[in-house]
Amino acid sequence: MQHISRTHRSHVIAPSILSADFARLDDEVQRVVAAGADWIHFDVMDNHYVPNLSIGHMVCQSLRRRCSVPIDVHLMVQPVDALAERFAEAGADLISFHPDASTHVDRTLQQIHAAGCKTGLAFNPAEPLGRLEWVIDKVDLVLIMSVNPGFGGQSFIETALRKVEQARRIIDASGRDIRLQVDGGIKVDNIRRVAEAGADTFVAGSAIFGQPDYKAVIDAMRAELAATEAQEAAA
Ligand code: DX5
Ligand code: ZN
């Protein structure tokens, strides 16, 4: 299995199966992995922290047996701790949660690590990065939301770019191997700007599953990312 942690310059594309056809979920996952997905992004919504309901740890457990790439679980739930435990048991590789949904953020991060998973801290569009500084030694991924969580297919919120830049500075200053993920409204035509702001891990749901040819979309995204890399190398 591929490792979650790689140097921040390697780009990871993580299709969100929220926009997949749930009636054919295994087939959808196989197809998107064959099309070049690096990770599977697994959105968990509880109709409490966000006004929508999606899939839970039992689905994660079934997929884990059939999926050859890391499963990146994005918990949009409150409270966090008990469900994080269930997802760790279900074989999640990385578990992200929203700090405002956990009463004791540091403890939740410790529990996820103790359960054998990587940790992610997710920041909503109006949520500042303030708490990150105090727990950065326990964080493996910072997730910047570029939509309000709860639904696929929303438009990218532009102010997220500035927050990505800010997160990039904080991560680099920490000297730790932390991935910087952006989630929401990512398409072929904006992924380059998101990468240029400093992101290395890209979630895309409707942009990929909304098209018949997943490989064409992922290839087009990679071509955009390669252009960013070429630009950086030339600079
Ligand atoms: C939103 C979810 C996202 C969403 C992304 O609450 O966390 O992962 O599914 O979907 P798109 O790419 O369609 O915005
Ligand atoms: Zn997500």
XYZ file of N, CA, C and O in Angstrom, residues 12 15 71 106 142 145 149 151 163 173 175 201 203 214:
56
model
N -1.093 14.559 -4.678
C -2.032 13.458 -4.465
C -3.420 13.895 -4.927
O -3.888 14.975 -4.539
N -10.114 11.379 -5.143
C -11.525 11.527 -5.546
C -12.471 11.282 -4.367
O -12.287 10.330 -3.602
N -7.394 4.967 2.253
C -8.728 5.567 2.440
C -8.586 6.739 3.410
O -8.140 6.590 4.551
N -6.746 18.115 21.070
C -5.476 17.422 21.291
C -5.723 15.946 21.625
O -5.054 15.056 21.110
N -3.286 18.881 6.957
C -4.164 20.029 7.199
C -5.131 20.092 6.021
O -4.711 20.044 4.856
N -11.019 23.630 3.807
C -12.291 23.497 3.095
C -12.477 24.709 2.185
O -12.399 25.856 2.651
N -18.915 22.588 4.398
C -19.070 21.141 4.316
C -20.541 20.720 4.318
O -21.376 21.396 4.904
N -22.113 19.101 1.272
C -22.622 18.743 -0.060
C -21.493 18.736 -1.088
O -20.561 19.545 -0.985
N -5.945 31.185 2.668
C -5.748 30.314 3.833
C -4.774 29.176 3.516
O -3.987 28.748 4.362
N 7.252 26.183 8.274
C 7.970 26.651 9.467
C 8.078 25.536 10.506
O 9.031 25.497 11.290
N 8.614 22.442 9.917
C 9.621 21.457 9.511
C 9.088 20.029 9.515
O 9.838 19.083 9.307
N -2.409 18.128 -1.980
C -3.369 17.021 -1.946
C -4.753 17.587 -2.309
O -5.196 18.552 -1.680
N -8.819 17.079 -3.264
C -10.047 16.281 -3.256
C -10.926 16.790 -4.400
O -11.076 18.003 -4.566
N -13.274 8.975 -16.126
C -12.554 9.444 -14.935
C -11.084 9.697 -15.245
O -10.468 10.626 -14.724
